[in-house]
Amino acid sequence: MTDEATRPRIVIPGNAQHIGARNEQQDSFGFSAFDDAEFVTHAGFLSVVADGMGGLALGKDSSATAVRTFLATYEAKEPTEKISAVMDRGLHAANRAVNQQAAAAGVEGEAGTTLVAVVIHDGKLYRVAAGDSRIYLYRQGNLRQLTTDYNYGRILDRMVKKGEIGAAEADSHPSRAALTSYLGKSELDDYDQPTDPPLELMPGDKILLASDGLFGFLPEEEILRLMAADPQPAAEALVQATIERQSPYQDNITVAVLGYELPPPKPLAETQRRHSEPKATVAAKTKKEPAPKKPAGMGKWTKIALLVLALALVGFFGGRFYGEQGLKHETPAAVGEQPIQGRETKGKKENTPEKAPEKTPDKIPDKAVTPAK
């Protein structure tokens, strides 16, 4: 019998991505090896999402470099190392890699990306985040954001609480979405650190990692509704629902979903089940069965004699007319089984919005965050 304390926890991944109305996909994502039992034992399951900053140079390259570096750093984790320490190291390694790439391209200080990552291990959720991409927890029909949005809107909201500006001014501020923390800064000091206590997970929980192309365009009520599905169908439905809104400013969309200890799928109702014969039975039908043996019974001449006697009685009692006309027998034509026509399956046509000019970048360096005078 498997010891419950040592039984490996089941984590099911899902993911989906769309370019939106942009000219280039600047989001990147990745997972650790879920089938590496030795690694999973001490490091768990990792997922990471990064959103390259379109307002800066090398948006696509920055996100790809960040994800690749973070994954490589975490996959080098030693069994004795703490998960939170390795995640923190991975974030800073990714930041250095983005800066080095920008310097090599001659755009030092002008490249950046967000990054969010989670690890599920031993029933606990570890997370790290920089920028405004988000991590959500879906639990028992409720959705909760676990990360901080590191943008100027956060500062504006604090100013509102202090009475320094009005709520309307804060909501309409042109720099509200400008990032105050992201990978690509010389010093990364403001972010959701993985040293925070990990979150205890419950069976049935789902974790959603997403770039702002999702939650910036799809209401959270809709995200909540679609997260009720299993990870892969949920990820695909989230992206499809966002695209169907057909925003001319639709940003790149990337979602990754992790399902923890999900309940088994419900059995289909009896009317939904498709009954099929075992292969052995189907195969047996292809063989020509021998004709059944005739049961032992009366001999040939006995049958003839009885037939003659029957006809004589019919002729005697049936009268002369019927004897002359005889009986006409009609054999109805056999009705063959009509072939069952299969339901035609058509490929899903992707509902892609019309291409539109890119909006003013909302991810800009922190030096430009200062409110316009």
mmCIF file of C-alpha atoms in Angstrom:
data_model
loop_
_atom_site.group_PDB
_atom_site.id
_atom_site.type_symbol
_atom_site.label_atom_id
_atom_site.label_comp_id
_atom_site.label_asym_id
_atom_site.label_seq_id
_atom_site.Cartn_x
_atom_site.Cartn_y
_atom_site.Cartn_z
ATOM 1 C CA MET A 1 0.000 0.000 0.000
ATOM 2 C CA THR A 2 1.270 3.468 -0.909
ATOM 3 C CA ASP A 3 2.024 5.707 2.037
ATOM 4 C CA GLU A 4 -0.163 8.822 1.710
ATOM 5 C CA ALA A 5 2.653 11.023 2.997
ATOM 6 C CA THR A 6 5.033 9.897 0.244
ATOM 7 C CA ARG A 7 2.516 9.484 -2.578
ATOM 8 C CA PRO A 8 3.409 11.745 -5.535
ATOM 9 C CA ARG A 9 0.880 14.526 -5.972
ATOM 10 C CA ILE A 10 -0.842 14.769 -9.323
ATOM 11 C CA VAL A 11 -0.434 18.066 -11.192
ATOM 12 C CA ILE A 12 -2.039 18.485 -14.615
ATOM 13 C CA PRO A 13 -0.848 21.304 -16.932
ATOM 14 C CA GLY A 14 -2.632 23.251 -19.639
ATOM 15 C CA ASN A 15 -1.589 26.181 -21.837
ATOM 16 C CA ALA A 16 -2.720 28.361 -24.739
ATOM 17 C CA GLN A 17 -1.405 31.422 -26.560
ATOM 18 C CA HIS A 18 -2.482 33.900 -29.248
ATOM 19 C CA ILE A 19 -0.775 36.818 -30.969
ATOM 20 C CA GLY A 20 -3.868 39.025 -30.679
ATOM 21 C CA ALA A 21 -3.874 42.127 -32.889
ATOM 22 C CA ARG A 22 -0.117 42.659 -32.608
ATOM 23 C CA ASN A 23 2.511 42.173 -35.292
ATOM 24 C CA GLU A 24 4.645 39.896 -33.128
ATOM 25 C CA GLN A 25 4.233 37.415 -30.296
ATOM 26 C CA GLN A 26 6.287 38.832 -27.426
ATOM 27 C CA ASP A 27 5.046 36.462 -24.707
ATOM 28 C CA SER A 28 6.937 33.331 -23.696
ATOM 29 C CA PHE A 29 6.148 30.466 -21.312
ATOM 30 C CA GLY A 30 7.562 27.150 -20.179
ATOM 31 C CA PHE A 31 7.232 24.155 -17.860
ATOM 32 C CA SER A 32 9.734 21.944 -16.099
ATOM 33 C CA ALA A 33 9.874 18.223 -16.912
ATOM 34 C CA PHE A 34 6.748 16.712 -15.357
ATOM 35 C CA ASP A 35 7.860 13.163 -16.162
ATOM 36 C CA ASP A 36 11.224 13.375 -14.375
ATOM 37 C CA ALA A 37 10.302 11.555 -11.169
ATOM 38 C CA GLU A 38 13.646 12.146 -9.472
ATOM 39 C CA PHE A 39 13.513 15.902 -10.123
ATOM 40 C CA VAL A 40 9.838 16.187 -9.158
ATOM 41 C CA THR A 41 10.550 14.531 -5.813
ATOM 42 C CA HIS A 42 12.686 17.425 -4.567
ATOM 43 C CA ALA A 43 11.754 20.272 -6.962
ATOM 44 C CA GLY A 44 8.100 19.754 -7.843
ATOM 45 C CA PHE A 45 6.377 21.170 -10.916
ATOM 46 C CA LEU A 46 7.387 24.548 -12.349
ATOM 47 C CA SER A 47 5.561 26.878 -14.733
ATOM 48 C CA VAL A 48 6.730 30.324 -15.890
ATOM 49 C CA VAL A 49 5.218 33.077 -18.070
ATOM 50 C CA ALA A 50 6.921 36.268 -19.326
ATOM 51 C CA ASP A 51 5.523 39.221 -21.267
ATOM 52 C CA GLY A 52 8.097 41.168 -23.292
ATOM 53 C CA MET A 53 7.656 44.936 -23.060
ATOM 54 C CA GLY A 54 6.441 46.161 -26.433
ATOM 55 C CA GLY A 55 7.346 49.752 -25.662
ATOM 56 C CA LEU A 56 11.003 48.826 -25.377
ATOM 57 C CA ALA A 57 13.514 47.088 -27.630
ATOM 58 C CA LEU A 58 13.831 43.304 -27.884
ATOM 59 C CA GLY A 59 10.445 42.518 -26.335
ATOM 60 C CA LYS A 60 10.247 39.046 -27.883
ATOM 61 C CA ASP A 61 13.894 38.221 -27.191
ATOM 62 C CA SER A 62 13.737 39.517 -23.624
ATOM 63 C CA SER A 63 10.796 37.301 -22.649
ATOM 64 C CA ALA A 64 12.299 34.227 -24.330
ATOM 65 C CA THR A 65 15.661 34.803 -22.622
ATOM 66 C CA ALA A 66 14.012 35.304 -19.237
ATOM 67 C CA VAL A 67 11.976 32.091 -19.466
ATOM 68 C CA ARG A 68 14.907 30.049 -20.773
ATOM 69 C CA THR A 69 17.266 31.330 -18.063
ATOM 70 C CA PHE A 70 14.756 30.854 -15.254
ATOM 71 C CA LEU A 71 14.015 27.271 -16.330
ATOM 72 C CA ALA A 72 17.712 26.400 -16.665
ATOM 73 C CA THR A 73 18.512 27.852 -13.245
ATOM 74 C CA TYR A 74 15.685 25.987 -11.555
ATOM 75 C CA GLU A 75 16.388 22.708 -13.330
ATOM 76 C CA ALA A 76 19.925 22.858 -11.900
ATOM 77 C CA LYS A 77 18.482 22.817 -8.368
ATOM 78 C CA GLU A 78 20.244 20.471 -5.939
ATOM 79 C CA PRO A 79 18.054 18.163 -3.832
ATOM 80 C CA THR A 80 19.163 19.878 -0.629
ATOM 81 C CA GLU A 81 18.427 23.429 -1.811
ATOM 82 C CA LYS A 82 15.273 25.241 -0.776
ATOM 83 C CA ILE A 83 12.766 25.878 -3.517
ATOM 84 C CA SER A 84 12.274 29.534 -2.560
ATOM 85 C CA ALA A 85 16.017 30.214 -2.678
ATOM 86 C CA VAL A 86 16.389 28.694 -6.152
ATOM 87 C CA MET A 87 13.378 30.613 -7.490
ATOM 88 C CA ASP A 88 14.848 33.870 -6.205
ATOM 89 C CA ARG A 89 18.182 33.003 -7.781
ATOM 90 C CA GLY A 90 16.432 32.181 -11.043
ATOM 91 C CA LEU A 91 14.694 35.547 -11.143
ATOM 92 C CA HIS A 92 17.938 37.488 -10.649
ATOM 93 C CA ALA A 93 19.734 35.263 -13.175
ATOM 94 C CA ALA A 94 16.994 36.017 -15.702
ATOM 95 C CA ASN A 95 17.322 39.740 -14.992
ATOM 96 C CA ARG A 96 21.075 39.625 -15.627
ATOM 97 C CA ALA A 97 20.558 37.659 -18.842
ATOM 98 C CA VAL A 98 18.082 40.216 -20.181
ATOM 99 C CA ASN A 99 20.474 43.068 -19.348
ATOM 100 C CA GLN A 100 23.421 41.292 -20.976
ATOM 101 C CA GLN A 101 21.400 40.633 -24.109
ATOM 102 C CA ALA A 102 20.376 44.294 -24.303
ATOM 103 C CA ALA A 103 23.978 45.458 -23.809
ATOM 104 C CA ALA A 104 25.180 43.146 -26.574
ATOM 105 C CA ALA A 105 22.551 44.614 -28.911
ATOM 106 C CA GLY A 106 23.495 48.175 -27.997
ATOM 107 C CA VAL A 107 20.206 48.916 -26.238
ATOM 108 C CA GLU A 108 21.283 48.580 -22.613
ATOM 109 C CA GLY A 109 18.579 49.826 -20.256
ATOM 110 C CA GLU A 110 16.013 49.787 -23.055
ATOM 111 C CA ALA A 111 14.808 46.167 -22.934
ATOM 112 C CA GLY A 112 12.531 44.474 -20.460
ATOM 113 C CA THR A 113 9.979 41.794 -19.657
ATOM 114 C CA THR A 114 7.624 40.766 -16.897
ATOM 115 C CA LEU A 115 7.931 37.316 -15.308
ATOM 116 C CA VAL A 116 5.726 35.202 -13.060
ATOM 117 C CA ALA A 117 6.558 31.668 -11.952
ATOM 118 C CA VAL A 118 5.069 29.042 -9.654
ATOM 119 C CA VAL A 119 6.250 25.747 -8.235
ATOM 120 C CA ILE A 120 3.917 23.118 -6.787
ATOM 121 C CA HIS A 121 5.687 20.766 -4.420
ATOM 122 C CA ASP A 122 4.416 18.591 -1.581
ATOM 123 C CA GLY A 123 1.012 20.256 -1.562
ATOM 124 C CA LYS A 124 2.426 23.789 -1.390
ATOM 125 C CA LEU A 125 2.537 26.623 -3.909
ATOM 126 C CA TYR A 126 5.688 28.741 -4.229
ATOM 127 C CA ARG A 127 5.601 31.854 -6.418
ATOM 128 C CA VAL A 128 7.662 34.793 -7.626
ATOM 129 C CA ALA A 129 6.610 37.786 -9.722
ATOM 130 C CA ALA A 130 8.005 40.951 -11.283
ATOM 131 C CA GLY A 131 5.971 43.292 -13.466
ATOM 132 C CA ASP A 132 2.232 43.141 -14.041
ATOM 133 C CA SER A 133 1.638 39.593 -15.289
ATOM 134 C CA ARG A 134 -0.510 37.738 -12.775
ATOM 135 C CA ILE A 135 -0.946 34.515 -10.833
ATOM 136 C CA TYR A 136 -4.479 33.530 -9.797
ATOM 137 C CA LEU A 137 -5.776 30.839 -7.461
ATOM 138 C CA TYR A 138 -9.033 29.151 -8.471
ATOM 139 C CA ARG A 139 -10.566 27.372 -5.490
ATOM 140 C CA GLN A 140 -14.082 26.057 -4.977
ATOM 141 C CA GLY A 141 -15.655 28.434 -7.465
ATOM 142 C CA ASN A 142 -13.715 31.510 -6.360
ATOM 143 C CA LEU A 143 -10.860 33.374 -8.066
ATOM 144 C CA ARG A 144 -8.168 35.250 -6.159
ATOM 145 C CA GLN A 145 -5.197 37.219 -7.470
ATOM 146 C CA LEU A 146 -2.019 36.186 -5.656
ATOM 147 C CA THR A 147 0.432 38.689 -7.152
ATOM 148 C CA THR A 148 1.018 42.434 -6.989
ATOM 149 C CA ASP A 149 0.708 44.597 -10.088
ATOM 150 C CA TYR A 150 3.992 46.491 -10.112
ATOM 151 C CA ASN A 151 2.843 49.520 -12.079
ATOM 152 C CA TYR A 152 2.346 53.209 -11.444
ATOM 153 C CA GLY A 153 -1.339 52.604 -10.765
ATOM 154 C CA ARG A 154 -0.309 51.031 -7.462
ATOM 155 C CA ILE A 155 1.403 54.286 -6.470
ATOM 156 C CA LEU A 156 -1.543 56.363 -7.652
ATOM 157 C CA ASP A 157 -3.940 54.306 -5.537
ATOM 158 C CA ARG A 158 -1.814 54.946 -2.455
ATOM 159 C CA MET A 159 -1.930 58.679 -3.250
ATOM 160 C CA VAL A 160 -5.722 58.461 -3.406
ATOM 161 C CA LYS A 161 -5.863 56.880 0.063
ATOM 162 C CA LYS A 162 -3.712 59.683 1.420
ATOM 163 C CA GLY A 163 -5.994 62.262 -0.171
ATOM 164 C CA GLU A 164 -3.253 63.636 -2.395
ATOM 165 C CA ILE A 165 -5.228 63.132 -5.627
ATOM 166 C CA GLY A 166 -8.774 62.193 -6.550
ATOM 167 C CA ALA A 167 -9.904 58.731 -7.624
ATOM 168 C CA ALA A 168 -10.976 59.932 -11.077
ATOM 169 C CA GLU A 169 -7.579 61.491 -11.697
ATOM 170 C CA ALA A 170 -5.816 58.295 -10.611
ATOM 171 C CA ASP A 171 -7.996 56.101 -12.834
ATOM 172 C CA SER A 172 -7.444 58.228 -15.927
ATOM 173 C CA HIS A 173 -3.739 58.949 -15.410
ATOM 174 C CA PRO A 174 -1.839 58.322 -18.694
ATOM 175 C CA SER A 175 1.018 56.544 -16.897
ATOM 176 C CA ARG A 176 -1.196 54.314 -14.758
ATOM 177 C CA ALA A 177 -0.121 51.113 -16.551
ATOM 178 C CA ALA A 178 3.591 52.003 -16.703
ATOM 179 C CA LEU A 179 5.687 49.367 -14.960
ATOM 180 C CA THR A 180 7.743 50.164 -11.888
ATOM 181 C CA SER A 181 9.360 46.728 -11.651
ATOM 182 C CA TYR A 182 10.400 44.331 -14.419
ATOM 183 C CA LEU A 183 13.328 42.273 -15.650
ATOM 184 C CA GLY A 184 15.759 44.533 -17.480
ATOM 185 C CA LYS A 185 16.307 47.033 -14.687
ATOM 186 C CA SER A 186 19.825 47.453 -13.380
ATOM 187 C CA GLU A 187 18.625 46.659 -9.866
ATOM 188 C CA LEU A 188 15.686 44.348 -9.287
ATOM 189 C CA ASP A 189 14.566 45.145 -5.763
ATOM 190 C CA ASP A 190 10.764 45.467 -5.896
ATOM 191 C CA TYR A 191 8.994 42.192 -6.627
ATOM 192 C CA ASP A 192 6.958 39.370 -5.044
ATOM 193 C CA GLN A 193 9.652 37.377 -3.342
ATOM 194 C CA PRO A 194 9.414 33.578 -3.069
ATOM 195 C CA THR A 195 10.611 33.786 0.550
ATOM 196 C CA ASP A 196 6.996 34.534 1.457
ATOM 197 C CA PRO A 197 5.338 31.514 3.164
ATOM 198 C CA PRO A 198 4.142 29.055 0.499
ATOM 199 C CA LEU A 199 0.425 28.597 0.071
ATOM 200 C CA GLU A 200 -1.122 25.328 1.238
ATOM 201 C CA LEU A 201 -3.071 23.850 -1.653
ATOM 202 C CA MET A 202 -6.314 21.919 -1.520
ATOM 203 C CA PRO A 203 -7.362 19.085 -3.840
ATOM 204 C CA GLY A 204 -9.168 20.600 -6.810
ATOM 205 C CA ASP A 205 -7.238 23.885 -6.780
ATOM 206 C CA LYS A 206 -6.111 25.374 -10.089
ATOM 207 C CA ILE A 207 -3.353 27.933 -10.613
ATOM 208 C CA LEU A 208 -3.530 30.378 -13.535
ATOM 209 C CA LEU A 209 -0.514 32.309 -14.848
ATOM 210 C CA ALA A 210 -1.384 34.961 -17.420
ATOM 211 C CA SER A 211 -0.024 37.929 -19.320
ATOM 212 C CA ASP A 212 -2.109 41.111 -19.320
ATOM 213 C CA GLY A 213 -3.457 40.247 -22.751
ATOM 214 C CA LEU A 214 -5.927 38.051 -20.842
ATOM 215 C CA PHE A 215 -7.093 39.967 -17.773
ATOM 216 C CA GLY A 216 -6.676 43.337 -19.443
ATOM 217 C CA PHE A 217 -9.382 42.404 -21.966
ATOM 218 C CA LEU A 218 -11.474 39.606 -20.420
ATOM 219 C CA PRO A 219 -13.509 40.387 -17.265
ATOM 220 C CA GLU A 220 -12.553 38.396 -14.181
ATOM 221 C CA GLU A 221 -16.136 37.110 -13.944
ATOM 222 C CA GLU A 222 -15.613 35.385 -17.284
ATOM 223 C CA ILE A 223 -12.185 34.106 -16.250
ATOM 224 C CA LEU A 224 -13.773 32.614 -13.137
ATOM 225 C CA ARG A 225 -16.475 30.865 -15.141
ATOM 226 C CA LEU A 226 -14.064 29.332 -17.656
ATOM 227 C CA MET A 227 -11.604 28.160 -14.996
ATOM 228 C CA ALA A 228 -14.144 25.574 -13.850
ATOM 229 C CA ALA A 229 -13.022 23.298 -16.702
ATOM 230 C CA ASP A 230 -9.987 21.005 -16.680
ATOM 231 C CA PRO A 231 -6.610 22.753 -17.263
ATOM 232 C CA GLN A 232 -6.199 22.334 -21.024
ATOM 233 C CA PRO A 233 -9.830 23.049 -22.009
ATOM 234 C CA ALA A 234 -9.829 25.987 -19.579
ATOM 235 C CA ALA A 235 -6.665 27.482 -21.098
ATOM 236 C CA GLU A 236 -8.027 27.195 -24.623
ATOM 237 C CA ALA A 237 -11.424 28.619 -23.630
ATOM 238 C CA LEU A 238 -9.825 31.613 -21.900
ATOM 239 C CA VAL A 239 -7.866 32.569 -25.004
ATOM 240 C CA GLN A 240 -10.789 31.924 -27.349
ATOM 241 C CA ALA A 241 -13.181 34.002 -25.242
ATOM 242 C CA THR A 242 -10.706 36.884 -25.208
ATOM 243 C CA ILE A 243 -10.206 36.816 -28.980
ATOM 244 C CA GLU A 244 -13.962 36.654 -29.579
ATOM 245 C CA ARG A 245 -14.311 40.086 -27.977
ATOM 246 C CA GLN A 246 -12.496 41.383 -31.074
ATOM 247 C CA SER A 247 -10.719 44.304 -29.469
ATOM 248 C CA PRO A 248 -8.733 46.247 -32.099
ATOM 249 C CA TYR A 249 -6.033 46.733 -29.449
ATOM 250 C CA GLN A 250 -5.843 43.098 -28.341
ATOM 251 C CA ASP A 251 -2.432 42.390 -26.784
ATOM 252 C CA ASN A 252 -0.612 39.057 -26.962
ATOM 253 C CA ILE A 253 -2.339 36.466 -24.772
ATOM 254 C CA THR A 254 -0.583 33.684 -22.873
ATOM 255 C CA VAL A 255 -2.066 31.460 -20.183
ATOM 256 C CA ALA A 256 -0.695 28.478 -18.268
ATOM 257 C CA VAL A 257 -2.904 26.460 -15.927
ATOM 258 C CA LEU A 258 -1.891 23.903 -13.296
ATOM 259 C CA GLY A 259 -4.515 21.648 -11.757
ATOM 260 C CA TYR A 260 -3.700 20.122 -8.372
ATOM 261 C CA GLU A 261 -5.175 16.785 -7.311
ATOM 262 C CA LEU A 262 -8.208 17.255 -9.510
ATOM 263 C CA PRO A 263 -11.194 14.961 -8.955
ATOM 264 C CA PRO A 264 -11.588 12.194 -11.532
ATOM 265 C CA PRO A 265 -13.913 13.024 -14.437
ATOM 266 C CA LYS A 266 -17.545 12.147 -13.871
ATOM 267 C CA PRO A 267 -18.707 8.981 -15.679
ATOM 268 C CA LEU A 268 -20.887 9.573 -18.696
ATOM 269 C CA ALA A 269 -24.592 9.009 -18.372
ATOM 270 C CA GLU A 270 -25.907 5.756 -19.835
ATOM 271 C CA THR A 271 -27.335 7.598 -22.847
ATOM 272 C CA GLN A 272 -23.953 9.225 -23.519
ATOM 273 C CA ARG A 273 -21.952 6.040 -23.527
ATOM 274 C CA ARG A 274 -20.886 4.630 -26.821
ATOM 275 C CA HIS A 275 -21.126 0.869 -26.687
ATOM 276 C CA SER A 276 -18.655 -1.080 -28.766
ATOM 277 C CA GLU A 277 -18.094 -4.773 -29.203
ATOM 278 C CA PRO A 278 -14.859 -6.332 -28.018
ATOM 279 C CA LYS A 279 -12.291 -6.770 -30.756
ATOM 280 C CA ALA A 280 -12.433 -10.532 -30.418
ATOM 281 C CA THR A 281 -16.142 -10.524 -31.214
ATOM 282 C CA VAL A 282 -15.729 -8.248 -34.215
ATOM 283 C CA ALA A 283 -12.848 -10.311 -35.533
ATOM 284 C CA ALA A 284 -14.807 -13.519 -35.140
ATOM 285 C CA LYS A 285 -17.514 -12.149 -37.400
ATOM 286 C CA THR A 286 -15.098 -11.909 -40.299
ATOM 287 C CA LYS A 287 -14.638 -15.647 -40.318
ATOM 288 C CA LYS A 288 -17.061 -17.732 -42.362
ATOM 289 C CA GLU A 289 -19.057 -19.813 -39.964
ATOM 290 C CA PRO A 290 -19.855 -23.361 -41.025
ATOM 291 C CA ALA A 291 -23.485 -24.056 -41.941
ATOM 292 C CA PRO A 292 -25.436 -25.413 -38.986
ATOM 293 C CA LYS A 293 -26.081 -29.122 -39.006
ATOM 294 C CA LYS A 294 -29.634 -30.194 -39.803
ATOM 295 C CA PRO A 295 -31.368 -31.735 -36.854
ATOM 296 C CA ALA A 296 -32.169 -35.393 -37.038
ATOM 297 C CA GLY A 297 -35.817 -35.949 -38.055
ATOM 298 C CA MET A 298 -38.123 -37.484 -40.663
ATOM 299 C CA GLY A 299 -36.785 -38.969 -43.857
ATOM 300 C CA LYS A 300 -37.192 -37.574 -47.356
ATOM 301 C CA TRP A 301 -39.981 -39.933 -48.527
ATOM 302 C CA THR A 302 -41.983 -39.453 -45.368
ATOM 303 C CA LYS A 303 -42.071 -35.678 -45.950
ATOM 304 C CA ILE A 304 -43.228 -36.157 -49.570
ATOM 305 C CA ALA A 305 -46.019 -38.473 -48.539
ATOM 306 C CA LEU A 306 -47.313 -36.049 -45.960
ATOM 307 C CA LEU A 307 -47.202 -33.212 -48.506
ATOM 308 C CA VAL A 308 -49.260 -35.191 -51.029
ATOM 309 C CA LEU A 309 -51.815 -36.017 -48.372
ATOM 310 C CA ALA A 310 -52.126 -32.387 -47.369
ATOM 311 C CA LEU A 311 -52.679 -31.285 -50.969
ATOM 312 C CA ALA A 312 -55.334 -33.925 -51.440
ATOM 313 C CA LEU A 313 -57.223 -32.707 -48.408
ATOM 314 C CA VAL A 314 -56.983 -29.098 -49.604
ATOM 315 C CA GLY A 315 -58.308 -30.087 -53.007
ATOM 316 C CA PHE A 316 -61.138 -32.081 -51.499
ATOM 317 C CA PHE A 317 -62.327 -29.452 -49.031
ATOM 318 C CA GLY A 318 -61.287 -26.339 -50.923
ATOM 319 C CA GLY A 319 -63.559 -26.927 -53.893
ATOM 320 C CA ARG A 320 -63.056 -27.048 -57.604
ATOM 321 C CA PHE A 321 -62.500 -23.286 -58.037
ATOM 322 C CA TYR A 322 -59.590 -23.032 -55.676
ATOM 323 C CA GLY A 323 -58.171 -26.223 -57.009
ATOM 324 C CA GLU A 324 -58.015 -24.732 -60.526
ATOM 325 C CA GLN A 325 -56.733 -21.318 -59.547
ATOM 326 C CA GLY A 326 -54.178 -22.424 -56.969
ATOM 327 C CA LEU A 327 -52.663 -20.175 -54.340
ATOM 328 C CA LYS A 328 -50.347 -17.360 -55.354
ATOM 329 C CA HIS A 329 -47.527 -16.622 -52.897
ATOM 330 C CA GLU A 330 -45.758 -13.291 -52.744
ATOM 331 C CA THR A 331 -42.443 -12.889 -51.029
ATOM 332 C CA PRO A 332 -41.935 -9.334 -49.746
ATOM 333 C CA ALA A 333 -38.678 -7.760 -50.773
ATOM 334 C CA ALA A 334 -36.081 -7.840 -48.008
ATOM 335 C CA VAL A 335 -35.369 -4.430 -46.479
ATOM 336 C CA GLY A 336 -31.620 -3.893 -46.108
ATOM 337 C CA GLU A 337 -30.177 -1.845 -43.222
ATOM 338 C CA GLN A 338 -29.515 1.746 -44.217
ATOM 339 C CA PRO A 339 -25.909 2.801 -43.592
ATOM 340 C CA ILE A 340 -25.511 5.127 -40.590
ATOM 341 C CA GLN A 341 -24.294 8.454 -41.868
ATOM 342 C CA GLY A 342 -21.473 9.856 -39.792
ATOM 343 C CA ARG A 343 -21.622 13.413 -38.483
ATOM 344 C CA GLU A 344 -19.340 15.601 -40.547
ATOM 345 C CA THR A 345 -16.559 17.143 -38.484
ATOM 346 C CA LYS A 346 -15.420 20.565 -39.559
ATOM 347 C CA GLY A 347 -12.284 22.271 -38.347
ATOM 348 C CA LYS A 348 -12.821 25.183 -35.929
ATOM 349 C CA LYS A 349 -12.297 28.470 -37.604
ATOM 350 C CA GLU A 350 -10.226 30.755 -35.450
ATOM 351 C CA ASN A 351 -11.980 33.984 -34.629
ATOM 352 C CA THR A 352 -9.148 36.425 -35.158
ATOM 353 C CA PRO A 353 -9.892 40.141 -34.857
ATOM 354 C CA GLU A 354 -8.983 42.463 -37.659
ATOM 355 C CA LYS A 355 -5.463 43.689 -37.491
ATOM 356 C CA ALA A 356 -5.181 47.136 -35.930
ATOM 357 C CA PRO A 357 -2.361 49.590 -35.304
ATOM 358 C CA GLU A 358 -0.589 48.985 -32.028
ATOM 359 C CA LYS A 359 -1.674 51.152 -29.133
ATOM 360 C CA THR A 360 0.659 53.430 -27.251
ATOM 361 C CA PRO A 361 2.972 51.161 -25.243
ATOM 362 C CA ASP A 362 1.904 50.952 -21.644
ATOM 363 C CA LYS A 363 5.098 49.275 -20.460
ATOM 364 C CA ILE A 364 7.833 51.901 -20.226
ATOM 365 C CA PRO A 365 11.000 52.280 -18.152
ATOM 366 C CA ASP A 366 10.564 53.529 -14.598
ATOM 367 C CA LYS A 367 12.439 56.713 -15.439
ATOM 368 C CA ALA A 368 9.382 57.707 -17.484
ATOM 369 C CA VAL A 369 6.937 56.806 -14.755
ATOM 370 C CA THR A 370 6.923 60.236 -13.163
ATOM 371 C CA PRO A 371 3.488 61.814 -13.790
ATOM 372 C CA ALA A 372 3.392 64.324 -16.602
ATOM 373 C CA LYS A 373 3.455 67.881 -15.387
#
